[in-house]
Amino acid sequence: MRFLMLALLALSGVTLVATPPAAAQAVKKKAAPAAKKGPARPAAPTNWTRVIVKTPQGGYRIGNPAARLKLVEYGSRSCPTCGRFAADSGALVTTYVASGRVSWEFRDYPVHAQDIAISMLGRCVPTGSYFKVLEGMFAGQAEFNSRVTQISPERAEAIRTMEIPAQSRAYADELGYTAFMKRNGMTEAAITACLSNQLVYNDLVRIAEGAGKLGVQGTPTFFLNGKRLDGVMWSQIEPLLKPGN
């Protein structure tokens, strides 16, 4: 799907006292024998599906930061092909990311008019909730997208001429994303603040600029260890993540 050039453009000190030799011997005689230590318990394995960070490139990554295979996806939350990938790729997190061998980074890349609003809302949640909200948006994508055709031509034109914050709020309301975010714990005040947050908007600009330098022109676009992949379906991506690669 082609990228639409929207309005995307920024310690305390410690004093040691010497113990006299005689006193030291007395202490030594009275000291209780040291308890025997049992074998050290192995450290619990890291749950890589809970390791989520925002990257310097503006995306969000889930998994082992030192993973051998680093998958990056430029995706649109309203893109049907991205939605299909999300529906088919449950094993990406539960198997491949969980193993520690693969990390997955999602970079929001708006292609439709509503994408600025929903990308911003998806980025205004706690970092640990980012992928949960992303998954929920993809799961409800068909319903959200169906509401686009229910907007009258007059209303669509009115929205198109609005300033970005008002336009984003209009799309969020009309398509059901406002209600979705409230069900996911975001308050009315937080939604309003999010959609007018210049820093959040600037992140989308930065991602778009970086994508342009990499030749990204549509969604989804995947990179594995920095190399652009030809496939966009899970059946094409999964073989590249299996042991041996």
Coordinates of C-alpha atoms in Angstrom, one line a residue:
M1 CA 0.0 0.0 0.0
R2 CA 1.4 3.4 -1.0
F3 CA 2.5 6.0 1.6
L4 CA 0.3 9.1 1.6
M5 CA 2.4 12.3 2.2
L6 CA 0.2 13.8 5.0
A7 CA 1.2 16.7 7.2
L8 CA 4.3 14.7 8.5
L9 CA 7.3 16.9 8.4
A10 CA 11.1 17.5 15.1
L11 CA 27.1 7.5 48.0
S12 CA 27.7 8.4 51.6
G13 CA 31.2 8.0 53.1
V14 CA 32.1 5.2 55.6
T15 CA 34.7 5.5 58.4
L16 CA 36.6 2.2 59.2
V17 CA 37.9 1.8 62.8
A18 CA 40.9 -0.5 63.4
T19 CA 40.2 -3.3 65.9
P20 CA 43.0 -4.0 68.5
P21 CA 44.6 -7.4 68.1
A22 CA 43.4 -8.7 71.4
A23 CA 39.8 -7.6 70.7
A24 CA 40.0 -9.1 67.3
Q25 CA 41.0 -12.5 68.7
A26 CA 38.1 -12.3 71.2
V27 CA 35.7 -11.6 68.4
K28 CA 37.2 -14.4 66.4
K29 CA 36.7 -16.9 69.3
K30 CA 33.2 -15.9 69.9
A31 CA 32.2 -15.8 66.2
A32 CA 29.6 -18.5 65.3
P33 CA 30.6 -20.9 62.6
A34 CA 29.6 -19.8 59.1
A35 CA 26.6 -21.6 57.8
K36 CA 27.2 -24.0 55.0
K37 CA 26.0 -22.7 51.7
G38 CA 23.9 -24.9 49.4
P39 CA 24.3 -25.1 45.7
A40 CA 23.5 -21.8 43.9
R41 CA 20.1 -21.8 42.3
P42 CA 20.1 -21.1 38.6
A43 CA 18.7 -17.8 37.6
A44 CA 15.2 -17.8 36.2
P45 CA 15.1 -17.5 32.5
T46 CA 14.2 -14.1 31.1
N47 CA 10.6 -13.7 29.8
W48 CA 11.5 -12.0 26.5
T49 CA 7.9 -11.3 25.7
R50 CA 7.8 -8.8 28.5
V51 CA 10.9 -6.9 27.4
I52 CA 9.5 -4.0 25.4
V53 CA 11.4 -0.8 24.7
K54 CA 11.1 2.2 22.5
T55 CA 14.0 2.4 20.0
P56 CA 16.1 5.3 18.9
Q57 CA 14.5 5.0 15.5
G58 CA 11.0 5.7 17.0
G59 CA 9.7 2.1 16.8
Y60 CA 8.9 -0.2 19.7
R61 CA 10.8 -3.5 20.1
I62 CA 9.7 -6.7 21.9
G63 CA 12.3 -9.3 22.8
N64 CA 16.0 -9.9 23.5
P65 CA 17.9 -6.7 22.5
A66 CA 20.8 -9.1 21.7
A67 CA 18.7 -11.4 19.6
R68 CA 20.5 -13.0 16.7
L69 CA 17.7 -12.2 14.3
K70 CA 16.2 -8.7 14.4
L71 CA 13.0 -8.3 12.5
V72 CA 11.7 -4.7 11.8
E73 CA 8.3 -4.1 10.3
Y74 CA 7.1 -0.8 8.9
G75 CA 3.3 -1.1 9.2
S76 CA 0.1 0.7 9.1
R77 CA -2.6 -0.1 11.6
S78 CA -5.3 0.3 9.0
C79 CA -3.5 -1.7 6.2
P80 CA -5.4 -4.9 5.5
T81 CA -2.2 -6.8 4.5
C82 CA -0.6 -5.7 7.8
G83 CA -3.7 -7.0 9.5
R84 CA -3.5 -10.3 7.7
F85 CA 0.2 -10.6 8.8
A86 CA -0.8 -9.9 12.4
A87 CA -3.6 -12.5 12.3
D88 CA -1.3 -15.2 10.9
S89 CA 1.8 -14.5 12.9
G90 CA 0.9 -15.3 16.5
A91 CA 3.9 -17.6 16.7
L92 CA 6.2 -14.6 16.1
V93 CA 6.0 -13.6 19.7
T94 CA 4.9 -16.8 21.5
T95 CA 7.6 -18.9 19.8
Y96 CA 10.3 -16.9 18.1
V97 CA 10.5 -13.8 20.3
A98 CA 10.0 -15.9 23.5
S99 CA 13.0 -18.1 22.5
G100 CA 15.3 -15.0 22.7
R101 CA 16.6 -15.7 19.2
V102 CA 14.3 -13.1 17.5
S103 CA 13.3 -9.6 18.4
W104 CA 10.5 -7.7 16.6
E105 CA 10.3 -4.0 16.2
F106 CA 7.2 -2.3 14.8
R107 CA 7.5 1.2 13.3
D108 CA 4.2 3.0 12.6
Y109 CA 4.1 4.1 9.0
P110 CA 0.9 6.0 8.1
V111 CA -0.6 5.3 4.7
H112 CA -4.3 6.3 5.2
A113 CA -5.7 9.6 6.5
Q114 CA -6.8 8.0 9.8
D115 CA -3.4 6.5 10.4
I116 CA -2.0 9.6 12.1
A117 CA -4.7 9.5 14.7
I118 CA -4.5 5.8 15.5
S119 CA -0.7 5.6 15.4
M120 CA -0.6 8.5 17.9
L121 CA -3.1 6.8 20.2
G122 CA -1.2 3.5 20.0
R123 CA 1.9 5.3 21.1
C124 CA 0.4 7.2 24.0
V125 CA 0.0 4.0 26.2
P126 CA 2.5 2.7 28.7
T127 CA 5.5 1.0 26.9
G128 CA 4.5 -2.4 28.3
S129 CA 1.1 -2.1 26.7
Y130 CA 2.2 -1.1 23.3
F131 CA 2.0 -4.5 21.6
K132 CA -1.2 -5.4 23.4
V133 CA -2.9 -2.3 22.0
L134 CA -1.4 -2.9 18.6
E135 CA -2.7 -6.4 18.6
G136 CA -6.2 -5.2 19.6
M137 CA -6.2 -2.6 16.8
F138 CA -5.4 -5.2 14.2
A139 CA -7.9 -7.7 15.6
G140 CA -10.6 -5.0 15.2
Q141 CA -9.3 -3.6 12.0
A142 CA -12.1 -4.9 9.7
E143 CA -14.7 -3.2 11.9
F144 CA -12.8 0.0 12.2
N145 CA -12.1 0.1 8.4
S146 CA -15.8 -0.6 7.6
R147 CA -16.8 2.6 9.3
V148 CA -14.7 4.7 6.8
T149 CA -17.3 4.0 4.1
Q150 CA -20.1 5.1 6.4
I151 CA -18.7 8.7 6.6
S152 CA -20.7 10.9 4.3
P153 CA -18.8 12.8 1.5
E154 CA -19.7 16.1 3.2
R155 CA -18.4 14.9 6.6
A156 CA -15.2 13.4 5.0
E157 CA -14.5 16.7 3.2
A158 CA -15.1 18.7 6.5
I159 CA -12.6 16.4 8.3
R160 CA -10.1 16.7 5.5
T161 CA -9.9 20.4 6.0
M162 CA -9.4 20.4 9.7
E163 CA -6.1 21.0 11.6
I164 CA -4.3 17.8 12.4
P165 CA -5.4 17.5 16.1
A166 CA -9.0 18.1 15.3
Q167 CA -8.8 15.9 12.2
S168 CA -7.2 13.1 14.3
R169 CA -9.9 13.3 16.9
A170 CA -12.7 13.2 14.3
Y171 CA -11.3 10.1 12.8
A172 CA -10.8 8.5 16.2
D173 CA -14.4 9.2 17.1
E174 CA -16.0 8.3 13.7
L175 CA -14.1 5.0 13.3
G176 CA -14.5 3.7 16.9
Y177 CA -10.9 4.1 18.1
T178 CA -11.8 6.5 20.9
A179 CA -14.1 3.9 22.4
F180 CA -11.5 1.2 21.9
M181 CA -8.8 3.3 23.7
K182 CA -11.2 4.0 26.6
R183 CA -11.8 0.2 26.9
N184 CA -8.1 -0.2 27.2
G185 CA -7.8 2.3 30.1
M186 CA -7.2 5.6 28.4
T187 CA -9.2 8.5 29.8
E188 CA -10.9 11.2 27.8
A189 CA -8.4 13.8 29.0
A190 CA -5.5 11.5 28.0
I191 CA -7.0 11.0 24.5
T192 CA -7.3 14.7 23.9
A193 CA -3.8 15.4 25.1
C194 CA -2.4 12.6 23.0
L195 CA -3.9 13.7 19.8
S196 CA -2.4 17.2 20.2
N197 CA 1.0 16.1 21.5
Q198 CA 3.7 17.5 19.2
L199 CA 6.4 15.1 20.4
V200 CA 4.3 12.1 19.6
Y201 CA 3.6 13.5 16.2
N202 CA 7.2 14.3 15.6
D203 CA 8.0 10.6 16.2
L204 CA 5.9 9.7 13.2
V205 CA 7.8 12.3 11.2
R206 CA 11.1 10.8 12.2
I207 CA 10.0 7.3 11.3
A208 CA 8.7 8.5 7.9
E209 CA 12.0 10.2 7.2
G210 CA 14.0 7.1 8.2
A211 CA 11.8 4.9 6.1
G212 CA 12.3 7.2 3.1
K213 CA 16.0 6.8 3.4
L214 CA 15.6 3.0 3.3
G215 CA 13.3 3.1 0.2
V216 CA 10.2 2.1 2.1
Q217 CA 7.1 2.9 -0.1
G218 CA 4.3 0.8 1.3
T219 CA 3.2 -1.5 4.1
P220 CA 4.1 -3.9 5.4
T221 CA 7.8 -3.7 4.6
F222 CA 10.1 -6.0 6.5
F223 CA 13.9 -5.9 7.3
L224 CA 15.8 -8.8 8.9
N225 CA 19.1 -7.8 10.3
G226 CA 19.0 -4.7 8.2
K227 CA 18.3 -6.5 4.9
R228 CA 15.0 -5.7 3.2
L229 CA 12.8 -8.8 2.6
D230 CA 10.7 -9.4 -0.4
G231 CA 7.9 -11.2 1.3
V232 CA 5.1 -9.6 3.2
M233 CA 3.1 -12.7 4.4
W234 CA 3.9 -14.8 7.5
S235 CA 4.3 -17.9 5.3
Q236 CA 7.2 -16.1 3.6
I237 CA 8.8 -14.6 6.8
E238 CA 8.6 -17.5 9.2
P239 CA 11.1 -19.8 7.4
L240 CA 13.7 -17.1 7.8
L241 CA 13.3 -17.1 11.6
K242 CA 13.7 -20.8 12.2
P243 CA 16.8 -22.3 13.8
G244 CA 19.6 -22.6 11.2
N245 CA 19.2 -19.1 9.9

